[in-house]
Tab-separated table of N, CA and C in Angstrom:
chain	number	residue	atom	x	y	z
A	195	MET	N	37.906	213.451	91.606
A	195	MET	CA	38.176	214.283	91.199
A	195	MET	C	39.682	214.917	90.966
A	196	PRO	N	39.538	215.379	89.882
A	196	PRO	CA	41.024	215.481	89.715
A	196	PRO	C	41.244	216.773	90.655
A	197	LEU	N	42.543	217.139	90.511
A	197	LEU	CA	42.502	218.432	91.126
A	197	LEU	C	43.296	219.365	90.022
A	198	THR	N	42.986	220.633	90.017
A	198	THR	CA	44.036	221.298	88.399
A	198	THR	C	44.885	222.094	89.558
A	199	LYS	N	46.282	221.990	88.679
A	199	LYS	CA	47.562	222.624	89.000
A	199	LYS	C	47.469	224.213	88.246
A	200	ARG	N	47.115	224.134	86.921
A	200	ARG	CA	46.781	225.422	86.367
A	200	ARG	C	46.134	225.576	85.547
A	201	LEU	N	45.358	226.333	85.605
A	201	LEU	CA	44.294	226.368	84.682
A	201	LEU	C	44.814	227.596	83.750
A	202	VAL	N	44.559	227.303	82.224
A	202	VAL	CA	44.591	228.671	81.234
A	202	VAL	C	44.083	229.294	80.946
A	203	GLU	N	43.707	230.651	81.558
A	203	GLU	CA	42.844	231.297	81.182
A	203	GLU	C	42.345	232.355	80.172
A	204	PRO	N	41.745	233.137	78.558
A	204	PRO	CA	40.122	232.480	79.529
A	204	PRO	C	39.629	231.085	78.840
A	205	ILE	N	39.524	230.085	79.085
A	205	ILE	CA	39.025	229.155	77.834
A	205	ILE	C	38.009	228.956	76.395
A	206	GLU	N	37.065	230.307	76.933
A	206	GLU	CA	35.925	229.639	75.732
A	206	GLU	C	36.367	231.410	74.804
A	207	VAL	N	37.926	230.858	74.118
A	207	VAL	CA	38.073	232.431	73.262
A	207	VAL	C	37.268	233.044	72.564
A	208	SER	N	36.068	232.062	72.555
A	208	SER	CA	35.500	232.541	70.944
A	208	SER	C	33.664	233.261	71.204
A	209	ARG	N	33.734	232.524	72.770
A	209	ARG	CA	32.095	231.910	72.931
A	209	ARG	C	31.862	233.975	73.825
A	210	GLU	N	31.301	235.060	72.694
A	210	GLU	CA	30.995	235.881	74.288
A	210	GLU	C	30.271	236.198	72.652
A	211	LYS	N	28.607	236.715	74.064
A	211	LYS	CA	27.380	237.529	73.634
A	211	LYS	C	27.663	238.695	72.681
A	212	ILE	N	27.537	238.792	71.852
A	212	ILE	CA	27.437	239.992	70.691
A	212	ILE	C	26.861	241.037	71.639
A	213	PRO	N	27.172	242.331	72.105
A	213	PRO	CA	25.852	243.607	72.277
A	213	PRO	C	24.972	243.969	71.204
A	214	ALA	N	24.059	244.465	71.470
A	214	ALA	CA	23.410	244.818	70.771
A	214	ALA	C	23.579	246.450	70.249
A	215	GLY	N	23.162	247.302	68.948
A	215	GLY	CA	24.191	248.103	68.876
A	215	GLY	C	25.234	247.431	67.943
A	216	ILE	N	25.501	246.598	67.922
A	216	ILE	CA	27.028	246.265	67.053
A	216	ILE	C	27.198	246.822	65.921
A	217	LYS	N	27.765	247.560	64.816
A	217	LYS	CA	27.599	248.080	63.391
A	217	LYS	C	27.502	246.583	63.012
A	218	ASN	N	29.520	245.759	62.952
A	218	ASN	CA	29.690	245.088	62.138
A	218	ASN	C	29.532	243.884	63.238
A	219	GLU	N	29.338	242.868	63.284
A	219	GLU	CA	29.515	241.678	64.125
A	219	GLU	C	30.826	241.559	64.083
A	220	LEU	N	31.546	240.986	62.800
A	220	LEU	CA	32.225	240.008	62.522
A	220	LEU	C	33.552	240.811	63.194
A	221	GLU	N	33.872	241.752	63.527
A	221	GLU	CA	35.242	243.090	63.593
A	221	GLU	C	34.933	242.762	65.357
A	222	PHE	N	33.826	243.035	65.864
A	222	PHE	CA	33.661	242.406	67.117
A	222	PHE	C	34.239	241.423	67.718
A	223	VAL	N	33.976	240.220	67.008
A	223	VAL	CA	34.138	238.778	67.165
A	223	VAL	C	35.796	238.572	66.983
A	224	THR	N	36.471	238.932	66.022
A	224	THR	CA	37.514	239.193	65.766
A	224	THR	C	38.676	239.535	66.963
A	225	ASN	N	37.805	241.295	66.750
A	225	ASN	CA	38.903	241.961	67.712
A	225	ASN	C	38.637	241.328	69.464
A	226	SER	N	37.480	240.628	69.281
A	226	SER	CA	37.050	239.610	70.927
A	226	SER	C	38.233	239.090	71.547
A	227	THR	N	37.706	238.034	69.746
A	227	THR	CA	38.776	236.797	69.743
A	227	THR	C	40.461	236.628	69.978
A	228	LEU	N	40.666	238.164	69.541
A	228	LEU	CA	42.553	238.195	69.495
A	228	LEU	C	42.417	239.057	71.308
A	229	ALA	N	42.074	240.090	71.289
A	229	ALA	CA	42.385	240.166	72.556
A	229	ALA	C	42.353	238.671	73.542
A	230	ASN	N	41.310	237.544	73.064
A	230	ASN	CA	41.650	235.967	74.706
A	230	ASN	C	42.319	235.708	73.629
A	231	VAL	N	42.401	235.594	73.216
A	231	VAL	CA	43.663	234.475	72.486
A	231	VAL	C	45.484	235.385	73.463
A	232	ILE	N	45.125	236.494	73.081
A	232	ILE	CA	46.483	237.747	73.625
A	232	ILE	C	46.689	236.751	75.246
A	233	LEU	N	45.737	237.272	75.621
A	233	LEU	CA	44.711	236.817	77.739
A	233	LEU	C	45.871	235.469	77.823
A	234	GLN	N	45.125	234.205	76.307
A	234	GLN	CA	45.498	233.289	77.133
A	234	GLN	C	46.838	232.749	76.897
A	235	LEU	N	48.040	233.533	75.716
A	235	LEU	CA	49.220	233.402	75.838
A	235	LEU	C	50.138	233.913	77.165
A	236	SER	N	49.191	235.017	77.563
A	236	SER	CA	49.886	235.850	78.391
A	236	SER	C	49.813	234.529	80.005
A	237	SER	N	48.790	233.982	79.897
A	237	SER	CA	48.390	233.214	81.573
A	237	SER	C	49.434	232.154	80.801
A	238	LEU	N	49.658	231.150	80.015
A	238	LEU	CA	49.983	230.461	79.022
A	238	LEU	C	51.911	230.734	79.958
A	239	SER	N	52.037	231.888	79.312
A	239	SER	CA	53.068	232.016	79.872
A	239	SER	C	53.472	232.133	80.888
A	240	ARG	N	52.829	232.986	81.928
A	240	ARG	CA	52.992	232.968	83.546
A	240	ARG	C	53.281	231.329	83.510
A	241	HIS	N	52.309	230.486	83.375
A	241	HIS	CA	52.732	229.189	83.492
A	241	HIS	C	53.712	228.209	83.728
A	242	ALA	N	54.194	229.103	82.159
A	242	ALA	CA	55.660	228.354	81.456
A	242	ALA	C	56.718	228.583	82.259
A	243	GLU	N	56.611	230.209	82.888
A	243	GLU	CA	57.736	230.250	83.721
A	243	GLU	C	57.447	230.073	84.989
A	244	ASP	N	56.631	229.953	86.089
A	244	ASP	CA	56.320	228.825	86.355
A	244	ASP	C	56.583	227.415	86.771
A	245	LEU	N	56.248	227.296	86.000
A	245	LEU	CA	57.347	225.247	85.648
A	245	LEU	C	58.031	225.585	85.269
A	246	PHE	N	59.214	225.972	84.522
A	246	PHE	CA	60.410	226.049	84.497
A	246	PHE	C	61.363	226.520	85.773
A	247	GLY	N	60.819	227.454	86.972
A	247	GLY	CA	61.403	227.806	88.060
A	247	GLY	C	61.680	227.043	88.494
A	248	GLU	N	60.118	226.038	88.307
A	248	GLU	CA	60.014	224.865	89.233
A	248	GLU	C	61.074	223.681	89.092
A	249	ILE	N	61.089	223.660	88.229
A	249	ILE	CA	62.052	222.564	87.482
A	249	ILE	C	64.000	222.847	87.358
A	250	HIS	N	63.977	224.038	87.799
A	250	HIS	CA	65.028	225.163	88.110
A	250	HIS	C	65.267	224.820	89.119
A	251	SER	N	64.687	224.549	90.144
A	251	SER	CA	64.460	224.210	92.004
A	251	SER	C	65.191	223.102	92.227
A	252	GLU	N	64.462	221.930	91.228
A	252	GLU	CA	64.309	220.532	91.864
A	252	GLU	C	65.348	220.166	90.938
A	253	ALA	N	66.119	220.372	89.832
A	253	ALA	CA	67.786	220.170	89.584
A	253	ALA	C	68.269	220.751	89.869
A	254	ALA	N	68.478	222.243	90.917
A	254	ALA	CA	69.454	222.846	91.693
A	254	ALA	C	69.273	221.643	93.179
A	255	SER	N	67.868	221.465	93.402
A	255	SER	CA	67.976	220.401	94.738
A	255	SER	C	68.482	218.827	94.652
A	256	LEU	N	68.294	218.566	93.262
A	256	LEU	CA	69.309	217.375	93.008
A	256	LEU	C	70.454	217.349	92.886
A	257	VAL	N	70.853	218.604	92.192
A	257	VAL	CA	72.682	218.408	92.550
A	257	VAL	C	73.165	218.722	93.638
A	258	GLN	N	72.771	218.843	94.408
A	258	GLN	CA	72.976	219.716	95.480
A	258	GLN	C	72.507	218.307	96.421
A	259	ARG	N	71.875	217.571	96.275
A	259	ARG	CA	71.879	215.860	97.443
A	259	ARG	C	73.019	214.621	96.555
A	260	SER	N	73.093	215.215	95.221
A	260	SER	CA	74.247	213.819	94.640
A	260	SER	C	75.971	214.722	94.931
A	261	SER	N	75.800	215.844	94.904
A	261	SER	CA	77.800	216.059	95.499
A	261	SER	C	77.373	216.345	96.508
A	262	SER	N	76.577	216.125	97.524
A	262	SER	CA	76.845	215.426	98.876
A	262	SER	C	76.601	214.371	99.163
A	263	LEU	N	76.133	212.978	98.794
A	263	LEU	CA	76.407	211.609	98.072
A	263	LEU	C	77.500	211.588	97.759
A	264	GLN	N	78.523	212.366	96.235
A	264	GLN	CA	79.504	211.879	96.629
A	264	GLN	C	80.510	212.150	96.804
A	265	ASN	N	80.250	213.055	98.507
A	265	ASN	CA	81.377	213.277	99.067
A	265	ASN	C	81.477	212.604	100.370
A	266	ARG	N	80.140	211.695	100.178
A	266	ARG	CA	80.281	210.743	101.823
A	266	ARG	C	80.347	209.791	100.952
A	267	ILE	N	80.815	209.579	99.413
A	267	ILE	CA	80.701	207.648	98.920
A	267	ILE	C	82.825	208.033	99.091
A	268	ASP	N	82.971	209.491	98.546
A	268	ASP	CA	84.214	209.702	99.071
A	268	ASP	C	85.336	209.331	99.748
A	269	ARG	N	84.448	209.608	101.111
A	269	ARG	CA	85.388	209.927	102.672
A	269	ARG	C	84.966	208.023	103.005
A	270	LEU	N	83.355	207.687	102.075
A	270	LEU	CA	83.678	206.691	103.252
A	270	LEU	C	84.638	205.175	102.452
A	271	GLY	N	85.075	205.302	100.244
A	271	GLY	CA	86.053	204.613	100.197
A	271	GLY	C	87.557	205.179	101.130
A	272	VAL	N	87.955	205.971	101.636
A	272	VAL	CA	88.748	205.958	102.405
A	272	VAL	C	89.089	205.555	103.015
A	273	LYS	N	88.283	205.624	104.095
A	273	LYS	CA	88.317	204.957	104.781
A	273	LYS	C	88.503	203.301	105.149
A	274	VAL	N	87.735	202.677	103.803
A	274	VAL	CA	87.384	201.232	103.458
A	274	VAL	C	88.736	201.303	102.903
A	275	THR	N	89.716	201.819	102.552
A	275	THR	CA	91.125	201.499	101.615
A	275	THR	C	91.878	201.432	103.212
A	276	GLN	N	92.044	202.175	104.118
A	276	GLN	CA	92.640	202.281	105.568
A	276	GLN	C	92.232	200.737	106.081
A	277	LEU	N	91.094	200.767	106.436
A	277	LEU	CA	90.710	199.446	107.217
A	277	LEU	C	91.409	198.243	106.942
A	278	ASP	N	91.777	196.849	108.149
A	278	ASP	CA	92.399	195.735	107.405
A	278	ASP	C	91.756	195.062	108.056
A	279	SER	N	91.218	194.160	107.322
A	279	SER	CA	90.358	193.110	108.409
A	279	SER	C	91.333	192.363	109.147
A	280	SER	N	93.039	191.867	108.420
A	280	SER	CA	93.355	190.992	109.221
A	280	SER	C	93.754	191.481	110.446
A	281	ALA	N	94.319	192.092	110.325
A	281	ALA	CA	95.111	193.096	112.142
A	281	ALA	C	94.255	193.187	112.616
A	282	GLU	N	93.501	193.559	112.561
A	282	GLU	CA	92.393	193.616	113.676
A	282	GLU	C	91.286	192.981	113.467
A	283	GLU	N	91.355	192.007	115.413
A	283	GLU	CA	90.335	191.287	115.696
A	283	GLU	C	89.416	191.921	116.823
A	284	VAL	N	87.401	191.672	116.529
A	284	VAL	CA	86.843	191.900	116.966
A	284	VAL	C	85.929	191.123	117.707
A	285	ALA	N	86.168	190.916	119.231
A	285	ALA	CA	85.319	190.054	119.453
A	285	ALA	C	83.491	190.163	119.968
A	286	ILE	N	82.916	189.232	119.740
A	286	ILE	CA	81.653	189.592	119.894
A	286	ILE	C	81.255	190.171	121.652
A	287	VAL	N	81.624	189.853	122.013
A	287	VAL	CA	81.898	190.783	123.145
A	287	VAL	C	81.942	193.010	123.094
A	288	ASP	N	82.558	192.817	122.549
A	288	ASP	CA	83.094	194.585	122.331
A	288	ASP	C	81.886	195.000	121.719
A	289	ILE	N	81.636	194.833	120.363
A	289	ILE	CA	79.908	195.223	119.644
A	289	ILE	C	79.186	195.665	120.157
A	290	GLY	N	78.593	194.619	120.934
A	290	GLY	CA	77.409	195.640	122.206
A	290	GLY	C	77.657	195.993	123.011
A	291	GLN	N	79.937	196.878	123.160
A	291	GLN	CA	80.155	198.165	124.503
A	291	GLN	C	79.710	199.320	123.525
A	292	LYS	N	80.351	198.476	122.013
A	292	LYS	CA	80.644	199.657	121.374
A	292	LYS	C	79.535	201.132	121.038
A	293	LYS	N	79.714	202.209	120.500
A	293	LYS	CA	78.714	203.297	120.434
A	293	LYS	C	77.959	202.710	118.877
A	294	GLN	N	76.582	202.868	119.332
A	294	GLN	CA	75.804	202.456	118.275
A	294	GLN	C	76.063	203.885	117.455
A	295	PHE	N	75.537	203.620	115.897
A	295	PHE	CA	75.807	204.286	114.685
A	295	PHE	C	74.107	205.138	114.851
A	296	ARG	N	74.633	207.215	114.883
A	296	ARG	CA	74.078	207.948	114.671
A	296	ARG	C	74.062	207.855	113.013
A	297	SER	N	73.153	208.472	112.281
A	297	SER	CA	72.910	209.664	110.863
A	297	SER	C	73.342	211.046	111.476
A	298	ALA	N	73.848	211.725	110.534
A	298	ALA	CA	73.873	212.380	111.239
A	298	ALA	C	73.390	213.480	110.073
A	299	ASN	N	72.692	213.079	109.329
A	299	ASN	CA	72.252	213.656	107.871
A	299	ASN	C	70.535	213.913	108.595
A	300	LEU	N	70.186	215.332	108.194
A	300	LEU	CA	68.962	215.648	108.530
A	300	LEU	C	67.619	214.967	107.752
A	301	GLN	N	66.796	214.958	108.356
A	301	GLN	CA	65.488	214.044	107.294
A	301	GLN	C	64.223	215.595	107.373
A	302	ASP	N	63.779	215.464	106.571
A	302	ASP	CA	63.239	216.245	106.265
A	302	ASP	C	61.218	215.955	106.217
A	303	ASP	N	61.230	216.903	107.332
A	303	ASP	CA	59.919	216.815	107.739
A	303	ASP	C	59.096	217.482	107.992
A	304	ARG	N	59.198	218.608	106.775
A	304	ARG	CA	58.087	219.664	106.321
A	304	ARG	C	57.345	219.261	104.728
A	305	VAL	N	57.306	217.954	104.567
A	305	VAL	CA	57.255	217.829	102.847
A	305	VAL	C	56.139	218.381	102.142
A	306	VAL	N	55.038	218.898	102.911
A	306	VAL	CA	53.737	218.870	102.638
A	306	VAL	C	53.483	219.409	103.633
A	307	SER	N	53.909	220.939	103.207
A	307	SER	CA	53.595	221.591	103.778
A	307	SER	C	53.560	223.322	103.322
A	308	ARG	N	52.683	224.755	103.766
A	308	ARG	CA	52.786	226.185	102.643
A	308	ARG	C	53.907	226.455	102.317
A	309	GLY	N	54.925	226.582	102.808
A	309	GLY	CA	56.756	226.692	101.987
A	309	GLY	C	56.889	225.913	101.159
A	310	THR	N	56.375	224.523	101.207
A	310	THR	CA	56.644	223.871	100.122
A	310	THR	C	55.632	223.426	98.904
A	311	LEU	N	54.589	224.494	99.220
A	311	LEU	CA	53.617	224.505	97.859
A	311	LEU	C	54.061	224.777	96.801
A	312	PRO	N	53.865	224.359	96.219
A	312	PRO	CA	54.128	225.403	94.136
A	312	PRO	C	53.285	226.376	94.394
A	313	ASN	N	53.469	227.886	93.829
A	313	ASN	CA	53.136	229.207	93.557
A	313	ASN	C	51.471	228.806	92.692
A	314	ALA	N	51.817	227.612	91.702
A	314	ALA	CA	50.066	226.984	91.057
A	314	ALA	C	49.665	226.619	91.975
A	315	MET	N	49.792	226.119	92.670
A	315	MET	CA	48.931	225.293	93.702
A	315	MET	C	48.587	226.047	95.041
A	316	LEU	N	49.017	227.194	95.159
A	316	LEU	CA	49.291	228.788	96.135
A	316	LEU	C	47.976	229.307	95.834
A	317	ASP	N	48.378	229.810	94.069
A	317	ASP	CA	46.967	230.229	93.801
A	317	ASP	C	45.635	230.063	93.407
A	318	VAL	N	45.679	228.619	93.492
A	318	VAL	CA	44.257	228.317	93.796
A	318	VAL	C	43.477	227.235	95.297
A	319	TYR	N	44.876	227.108	95.949
A	319	TYR	CA	44.385	227.289	97.250
A	319	TYR	C	43.529	228.882	97.560
A	320	GLU	N	44.618	229.956	97.756
A	320	GLU	CA	43.598	231.130	97.683
A	320	GLU	C	42.540	231.703	96.858
A	321	ALA	N	42.380	230.931	95.723
A	321	ALA	CA	41.307	230.923	95.392
A	321	ALA	C	39.901	230.320	95.886
A	322	CYS	N	40.356	229.400	96.754
A	322	CYS	CA	38.644	228.301	97.326
A	322	CYS	C	38.530	230.019	98.564
A	323	ASP	N	37.109	228.723	98.601
A	323	ASP	CA	36.506	229.856	99.889
A	323	ASP	C	36.922	229.402	101.301
A	324	MET	N	36.424	230.699	102.317
A	324	MET	CA	37.008	229.702	103.403
A	324	MET	C	36.645	228.409	103.758
A	325	PRO	N	37.138	227.475	105.181
A	325	PRO	CA	36.139	226.199	105.650
A	325	PRO	C	35.051	227.372	106.134
A	326	PRO	N	34.060	227.041	106.491
A	326	PRO	CA	33.441	227.130	107.536
A	326	PRO	C	33.633	227.115	108.998
A	327	PRO	N	33.189	228.052	110.119
A	327	PRO	CA	33.859	228.471	110.871
A	327	PRO	C	33.051	226.891	111.618
A	328	LEU	N	33.690	225.852	112.463
A	328	LEU	CA	33.128	224.231	112.517
A	328	LEU	C	33.014	224.633	113.729
A	329	ASN	N	34.160	225.498	113.695
A	329	ASN	CA	34.954	225.502	115.877
A	329	ASN	C	33.567	226.096	116.848
A	330	MET	N	32.929	227.638	116.259
A	330	MET	CA	32.076	227.545	116.811
A	330	MET	C	30.951	226.587	117.323
A	331	LEU	N	30.976	225.765	116.823
A	331	LEU	CA	29.907	224.463	117.000
A	331	LEU	C	30.345	223.565	118.333
A	332	ASN	N	31.211	223.723	118.730
A	332	ASN	CA	32.205	222.931	119.866
A	332	ASN	C	31.499	223.239	121.142
A	333	PRO	N	30.355	224.003	122.004
A	333	PRO	CA	29.564	224.179	122.749
A	333	PRO	C	28.046	222.838	122.401
A	334	TYR	N	27.770	222.962	121.346
A	334	TYR	CA	27.148	222.156	121.057
A	334	TYR	C	27.204	220.546	121.287
A	335	ARG	N	28.583	219.822	121.574
A	335	ARG	CA	28.448	218.764	120.955
A	335	ARG	C	28.173	218.171	122.054
């Protein structure tokens, strides 16, 4: 079952029951349809703002990561130009005694967490029913 991330509401713009006692049915339908279209445009505008905000934050993250990567490439290029393979001879015994390489880059370990949820998914999550209190059944296991 697909999970809807953004839902533009109201879905049915013109489907509304006409109350009894309305003198001009066409005017009622026109006014209610116009009001629902305005609500739909408002919902669409909110989703568009949220979507562009997500794109902006992803682009900013991409710029930061690419500039960090460019800095690493530049530093590595300087180190490579300083190396002279003919001047240094490395014995196989010395390779085992050297300190092993350990990266200083931190790995993102909270990729799927409450803080990384997009606002649209957080709204859907908060609109859901609470899970049943299954921990109350533990004594009967």
